[in-house]
Amino acid sequence: MTHTTVGVGLISVGWMGKVHSRAYQSIPVVYPELGITPRLVIAADTEPSRADYARDVLGYAESTLDYHEVLAHPDVDVVSICAPNFLHAEIGIAAARAGKAFWIEKPVGRGVDETTAVETAAVDAGVVTSIGFNYRHAPAIEKAKALIADGSLGRITNIRGTFFADYSAEPNGALSWRFNRKLAGSGVLGDLMGHLADLVQYMLGPVSDVTGMTSTIHTHRPIQKMGTGTHFDVIEGGEMGPVENEDYAGMLVRFGPDAVAAGAVGTLEASRVAVGPRASYNVEIYGTEGSLMWDFERMNELQVAIGRKGDLVGYQRVMAGPGFGDFSHFQPGAGTGMGFDDLKVVEARKFLESYVGSRHLNSNIHDAVSAAKIVDAAEKSAETGQWIAITPTPGVTSAIRA
Ligand SMILES: NC(=O)c1ccc[n+]([C@@H]2O[C@H](COP(=O)([O-])OP(=O)(O)OC[C@H]3O[C@@H](n4cnc5c(N)ncnc54)[C@H](O)[C@@H]3O)[C@@H](O)[C@H]2O)c1
């Protein structure tokens, strides 16, 4: 077996920076057959304590306060971009120009224009890209995708997706960068709807038309300094600042003629202020011969109903197991579940395989543009009340009809 060492640079050591780092470190253990050993070379964060943490705890050989040093480092082959949204386009374009493959968190830009600028830079430089669309990798989702593709559900007629989180359900939840239009772009649209748009396109194919509406439930929150705490924090008695983007978004969607689910219709909703659902990322898919239901809160379960006849028609609860996606790399048998961080290990595997050129199963920058088009259209439609056609994006990995 040939053995490849891949030098890793990390930009931003917040929640996602840590998760990416652990994912790289897991690769030789979880996927020994790949012969890929990531080496943590250098990490950057403008908050000195986080840069130190990357070096002293996460295991990077060096740390810096300036991300340009990561991109200029000769031992860095691939870069993880885990910065707040407003820096994604700037850093993504700089990474491409430095000739570095990059794994970038969603949303890649604050809208289609920024995302397309990153796409252009990546295509011009010919670098491999991968996007933080982690829900694709859940083994139950991979099984659901296969059941849709092989016709087990018949013709797909309608879908329902609800990405409901409570991370800001508390009115005194911190006003992190996520609520600032300049720093984040849109609110829950870019944060959670982008994930949902990608997930349904991955399973069912390109969306062709959308109409949407949005609302902001809590208009002011206590200010949180960048680089401190997390967006789950609650701050009592702090100075208040305005929320500049939406807490809730709802959309009607139609799938286009190229989609595996051509002609299907449905609803997509996202909220960051739901009380009750914690991180209930739910998709329901209905066909003429059967249906599927999956919820991230029960990530290792798939509800399946196949067939219309007999007394036992209805949903059956199936546990993800070795026949589902990458499950067997993590656990030997069904019932012992995987978790969120494991999805990032699968994502790192797909990114690194694509980088070394063996297989290209990763999401890519075109998928990010495609999701951004849906998010932007929902926001525009919320203002005008009109349906908006989504132009196709060449190069996506959505489920296209054979
Ligand atoms: N894929 C997912 O499920 C998922 C989950 C959470 C977050 N995200 C995405 O990951 C990104 C980061 O989110 P997070 O929750 O990790 O944020 P975070 O607030 O925990 O961390 C952001 C870090 O960026 C640092 N930073 C700010 N300016 C910088 C600069 N100029 N150079 C280097 N570092 C800088 C901050 O100091 C902080 O440590 C966001 O785009 C978010 O949408 C994705």
XYZ file of C-alpha atoms and ligand atoms in Angstrom:
446
model
C 0.000 0.000 0.000
C 1.343 3.425 -0.882
C 1.396 5.874 1.955
C 0.690 9.598 1.664
C 1.260 12.253 4.287
C -0.932 15.319 3.787
C 0.023 18.618 5.457
C -2.984 20.339 7.043
C -3.480 24.034 7.747
C -6.414 25.274 9.825
C -7.948 28.731 9.718
C -10.017 29.518 12.831
C -10.099 27.462 15.977
C -13.728 27.755 17.068
C -16.237 24.913 17.234
C -15.703 23.785 13.649
C -11.934 24.245 13.810
C -11.788 21.702 16.607
C -14.127 19.289 14.844
C -12.124 19.430 11.589
C -8.892 18.833 13.526
C -10.268 15.763 15.264
C -11.589 14.491 11.943
C -8.145 14.640 10.316
C -6.601 12.905 13.321
C -9.167 10.099 13.071
C -8.444 9.248 9.436
C -5.605 6.711 9.939
C -7.634 4.968 12.668
C -11.020 4.902 10.954
C -9.806 4.398 7.367
C -6.389 2.633 7.619
C -6.865 1.172 4.142
C -6.511 4.622 2.540
C -2.871 4.972 3.539
C -3.417 8.694 4.202
C -1.874 10.328 7.273
C -2.829 13.962 7.840
C -0.116 15.988 9.591
C -1.330 19.058 11.502
C 1.101 21.778 10.367
C -0.199 25.222 11.357
C -3.389 26.818 12.701
C -4.459 30.478 12.764
C -6.897 32.391 14.945
C -6.954 36.104 15.746
C -7.800 35.226 19.364
C -4.375 34.359 20.888
C -5.732 31.845 23.410
C -7.358 29.872 20.576
C -4.183 29.926 18.473
C -2.255 28.637 21.515
C -4.884 25.964 22.107
C -4.442 24.723 18.540
C -0.710 24.275 19.090
C -0.727 23.082 22.702
C -3.831 20.876 22.739
C -4.998 20.072 19.213
C -1.460 19.187 18.135
C -0.565 21.659 15.358
C 3.200 22.087 15.050
C 2.842 25.876 14.778
C 0.228 28.538 15.386
C -0.240 32.113 14.219
C -2.626 35.054 14.516
C -2.514 35.676 10.759
C -4.235 33.246 8.385
C -2.003 34.342 5.481
C 0.834 32.416 7.170
C -1.207 29.233 6.884
C -1.727 29.744 3.150
C 1.949 30.608 2.579
C 3.318 27.647 4.537
C 5.231 25.274 2.203
C 4.272 22.159 4.219
C 0.531 22.871 3.970
C -1.176 20.858 1.231
C -4.823 21.287 2.282
C -6.581 23.970 4.304
C -9.671 23.864 6.519
C -11.509 27.181 6.477
C -13.596 27.394 9.662
C -13.809 31.178 10.048
C -17.011 33.172 10.504
C -18.985 33.588 7.273
C -17.756 37.091 6.352
C -14.210 35.771 5.870
C -15.071 32.706 3.789
C -14.926 34.316 0.352
C -11.741 36.273 1.088
C -9.967 33.211 2.509
C -11.378 30.750 -0.042
C -10.169 32.909 -2.939
C -6.769 33.384 -1.267
C -6.460 29.616 -0.674
C -7.230 28.885 -4.330
C -4.687 31.464 -5.494
C -2.110 29.877 -3.179
C -2.827 26.559 -4.939
C -4.172 24.878 -1.788
C -7.059 22.412 -1.805
C -9.622 23.560 0.750
C -12.422 22.196 2.909
C -14.614 25.155 3.721
C -17.514 25.527 6.095
C -20.952 26.510 4.910
C -22.170 29.010 3.868
C -19.219 29.583 1.530
C -20.288 33.177 0.925
C -22.788 35.727 2.130
C -24.911 34.999 -0.926
C -24.516 33.779 -4.503
C -22.121 36.513 -5.647
C -19.470 35.755 -3.039
C -19.938 32.006 -3.436
C -19.546 32.282 -7.215
C -16.369 34.334 -6.762
C -14.892 31.474 -4.714
C -16.077 28.982 -7.355
C -14.340 30.948 -10.114
C -11.086 31.156 -8.147
C -11.157 27.420 -7.334
C -11.903 26.414 -10.920
C -9.199 28.747 -12.302
C -6.645 27.312 -9.870
C -7.815 23.715 -10.404
C -7.844 22.992 -6.670
C -10.009 20.360 -4.956
C -12.799 21.772 -2.795
C -15.077 20.271 -0.192
C -17.968 21.897 1.673
C -19.139 21.376 5.262
C -22.426 19.781 4.213
C -22.033 17.060 6.848
C -25.586 15.694 6.952
C -25.008 14.049 3.561
C -22.719 11.540 5.235
C -25.141 10.128 7.805
C -25.325 6.396 7.001
C -29.144 6.477 7.188
C -29.159 9.283 4.607
C -26.896 7.289 2.287
C -29.301 4.330 2.609
C -32.314 6.594 1.987
C -30.615 8.031 -1.102
C -30.001 4.512 -2.426
C -33.650 3.497 -1.824
C -34.843 6.592 -3.706
C -32.421 5.945 -6.574
C -33.381 2.269 -6.992
C -37.090 3.109 -7.168
C -38.115 1.451 -3.874
C -40.390 4.421 -3.095
C -41.830 4.572 -6.627
C -42.187 8.057 -8.108
C -41.293 10.719 -5.541
C -44.279 13.028 -5.202
C -43.605 15.367 -2.292
C -41.162 16.121 0.504
C -41.036 17.948 3.768
C -37.868 19.215 5.432
C -37.690 21.003 8.785
C -34.316 22.044 10.200
C -35.437 23.293 13.615
C -32.831 24.199 16.235
C -33.079 25.941 19.596
C -29.588 27.414 19.801
C -31.089 30.918 19.995
C -34.499 30.100 21.450
C -33.571 31.918 24.665
C -34.302 35.683 24.176
C -31.060 36.450 26.040
C -29.107 34.097 23.814
C -25.831 35.735 22.758
C -25.726 38.160 19.816
C -22.845 36.306 18.161
C -21.530 37.188 14.670
C -24.313 34.984 13.284
C -26.903 37.769 13.843
C -24.923 40.508 12.097
C -25.614 40.920 8.375
C -22.099 42.103 7.563
C -20.474 39.213 9.429
C -22.908 36.405 8.599
C -25.029 37.462 5.605
C -28.453 35.904 6.031
C -29.508 34.313 9.337
C -31.035 30.862 9.578
C -31.231 30.734 5.773
C -27.449 30.580 5.364
C -26.917 28.713 8.616
C -29.446 25.866 8.452
C -31.503 26.225 5.244
C -28.309 25.914 3.191
C -27.684 22.518 4.809
C -31.256 21.445 4.100
C -31.156 22.684 0.499
C -27.964 20.712 -0.060
C -29.319 17.600 1.644
C -32.504 17.401 -0.423
C -30.592 18.121 -3.643
C -28.056 15.405 -2.753
C -30.857 12.859 -2.295
C -33.429 14.024 -4.832
C -31.777 16.281 -7.409
C -31.776 19.952 -8.371
C -34.538 22.273 -7.183
C -35.942 24.387 -10.042
C -38.324 26.902 -8.390
C -38.846 28.347 -4.921
C -40.957 30.806 -3.044
C -40.209 31.785 0.530
C -40.979 33.843 3.594
C -38.972 34.806 6.655
C -39.470 36.273 10.112
C -37.363 37.515 13.023
C -38.765 36.567 16.411
C -36.267 38.167 18.836
C -35.124 41.564 17.519
C -32.458 42.436 20.153
C -29.946 40.283 22.030
C -26.986 40.766 24.403
C -23.740 41.442 22.529
C -21.037 38.739 22.485
C -17.388 39.546 21.606
C -15.951 37.661 18.608
C -13.755 34.716 19.587
C -15.350 34.246 22.999
C -17.845 31.559 23.979
C -20.237 29.943 21.531
C -23.510 30.931 19.921
C -25.292 28.665 22.429
C -24.328 31.018 25.306
C -26.959 32.930 27.296
C -25.853 36.347 28.626
C -27.877 37.927 31.451
C -27.813 41.721 31.856
C -25.459 42.411 28.921
C -25.531 45.376 26.534
C -28.141 44.748 23.838
C -27.666 44.979 20.065
C -29.991 44.480 17.078
C -30.600 41.162 15.306
C -30.090 41.930 11.608
C -31.233 38.742 9.928
C -34.037 36.166 10.047
C -34.734 33.600 12.793
C -37.196 31.554 10.707
C -37.551 30.803 6.993
C -40.116 28.737 5.117
C -40.143 27.790 1.443
C -42.163 25.936 -1.153
C -39.955 24.101 -3.651
C -40.310 22.207 -6.911
C -37.719 19.776 -8.301
C -36.542 20.238 -11.887
C -36.699 17.884 -14.887
C -33.152 16.525 -14.347
C -33.806 15.556 -10.745
C -34.275 11.947 -9.643
C -37.427 13.377 -8.029
C -38.395 15.341 -11.176
C -41.658 17.208 -10.678
C -41.874 16.528 -6.933
C -42.941 19.424 -4.729
C -42.559 20.184 -1.058
C -41.815 22.471 1.840
C -38.529 23.369 3.519
C -38.413 25.235 6.837
C -35.606 26.306 9.152
C -35.617 27.933 12.572
C -32.921 28.802 15.106
C -35.424 29.741 17.827
C -37.646 26.643 18.033
C -38.587 25.641 21.595
C -38.646 21.881 21.930
C -36.634 20.615 18.966
C -32.954 20.801 19.974
C -31.355 20.056 16.616
C -34.256 18.371 14.861
C -33.075 18.196 11.283
C -35.880 16.238 9.748
C -36.586 15.123 6.173
C -39.659 13.259 4.992
C -39.836 11.872 1.468
C -43.066 10.544 -0.001
C -43.413 8.367 -3.111
C -46.150 6.415 -4.860
C -44.854 3.111 -3.390
C -43.412 4.183 -0.046
C -41.982 6.835 2.233
C -38.931 7.659 4.347
C -38.359 9.786 7.424
C -35.040 10.788 9.058
C -34.232 13.146 11.896
C -30.706 14.116 12.953
C -31.783 13.911 16.619
C -32.167 10.179 15.908
C -29.368 10.088 13.392
C -28.917 6.321 13.489
C -32.559 5.540 12.728
C -34.449 5.508 9.458
C -38.237 5.247 9.318
C -39.196 3.299 6.205
C -42.631 2.448 4.795
C -42.587 0.388 1.620
C -45.743 -0.968 -0.001
C -49.385 0.103 0.009
C -51.179 -3.187 0.739
C -51.900 -5.402 3.750
C -52.491 -4.874 7.441
C -48.907 -3.940 8.193
C -48.707 -0.884 5.970
C -46.858 1.879 7.796
C -43.512 3.026 9.047
C -40.924 0.555 10.246
C -38.038 1.808 12.395
C -34.698 0.535 11.097
C -31.370 1.088 12.860
C -28.373 2.104 10.750
C -25.882 -0.737 10.581
C -22.963 -2.083 8.586
C -24.937 -2.046 5.302
C -25.486 1.705 5.596
C -22.945 4.169 4.175
C -19.679 4.311 6.172
C -21.228 2.871 9.350
C -18.976 -0.215 9.524
C -15.874 1.995 9.709
C -17.091 3.325 13.056
C -19.059 0.522 14.743
C -19.232 -3.232 14.177
C -22.988 -3.632 14.587
C -26.311 -1.818 14.379
C -27.594 -0.172 17.529
C -24.279 1.291 18.648
C -24.703 4.737 17.226
C -22.475 7.236 15.439
C -22.476 10.953 16.314
C -22.089 14.401 14.704
C -18.277 14.427 14.827
C -18.209 11.122 12.958
C -19.965 12.795 10.022
C -17.006 15.177 9.849
C -14.628 12.198 9.764
C -16.510 10.872 6.722
C -16.326 14.370 5.220
C -12.555 14.508 5.824
C -12.219 11.076 4.200
C -14.045 12.222 1.047
C -12.020 15.456 0.902
C -8.656 13.724 1.312
C -9.492 10.962 -1.166
C -10.385 13.641 -3.659
C -7.167 15.523 -2.871
C -4.985 12.453 -3.482
C -7.046 11.761 -6.618
C -8.374 8.301 -5.803
C -12.128 9.027 -5.681
C -14.293 12.150 -5.956
C -17.235 11.568 -3.621
C -16.935 14.946 -1.895
C -19.360 17.837 -2.121
C -17.720 20.660 -4.053
C -17.789 24.390 -4.624
C -20.510 24.007 -7.283
C -22.786 22.426 -4.653
C -22.176 25.488 -2.472
C -23.229 27.789 -5.329
C -26.322 25.681 -5.939
C -27.387 25.858 -2.263
C -26.654 29.606 -2.185
C -28.976 30.150 -5.153
C -31.832 28.561 -3.201
C -31.073 30.566 -0.052
C -30.829 33.844 -1.982
C -34.017 33.102 -3.909
C -35.908 32.421 -0.676
C -34.749 35.747 0.728
C -35.668 37.633 -2.443
C -39.022 35.882 -2.681
C -39.732 36.800 0.945
C -39.516 40.449 -0.150
C -41.436 40.195 -3.423
C -43.842 37.339 -2.737
C -42.957 35.804 -6.104
C -41.762 32.379 -7.255
C -38.140 32.412 -8.393
C -36.593 30.035 -10.938
C -33.240 28.538 -9.958
C -30.739 28.344 -12.810
C -28.917 24.993 -13.048
C -25.341 24.871 -11.688
C -22.941 22.736 -13.741
C -20.654 20.424 -11.764
C -22.956 19.712 -8.824
C -23.127 16.301 -7.156
C -26.924 16.427 -6.748
C -28.989 13.348 -7.639
C -29.412 13.778 -11.412
C -31.457 11.308 -13.500
C -29.342 8.746 -15.376
N -21.194 22.171 9.149
C -21.807 22.435 10.277
O -22.688 21.691 10.740
C -21.434 23.687 11.012
C -21.680 23.811 12.388
C -21.256 24.971 13.035
C -20.647 25.993 12.318
N -20.463 25.863 10.976
C -19.822 26.945 10.193
O -18.465 27.007 10.589
C -18.019 28.347 10.576
C -17.427 28.664 11.940
O -18.431 28.498 12.913
P -18.058 28.200 14.455
O -19.322 27.825 15.127
O -16.899 27.273 14.501
O -17.633 29.657 14.908
P -16.896 30.106 16.245
O -17.441 31.445 16.570
O -16.930 28.989 17.248
O -15.379 30.242 15.788
C -14.951 31.212 14.865
C -13.467 31.473 15.125
O -12.974 32.341 14.098
C -11.989 33.173 14.691
N -11.678 34.305 13.821
C -12.337 35.484 13.692
N -11.692 36.272 12.804
C -10.609 35.563 12.351
C -9.559 35.844 11.424
N -9.463 37.017 10.776
N -8.615 34.887 11.213
C -8.673 33.700 11.862
N -9.653 33.390 12.752
C -10.607 34.311 12.996
C -12.620 33.539 16.029
O -11.668 34.066 16.939
C -13.182 32.182 16.477
O -12.243 31.428 17.215
C -19.230 29.198 10.210
O -19.171 29.556 8.871
C -20.421 28.297 10.480
O -21.523 28.569 9.631
C -20.816 24.733 10.329
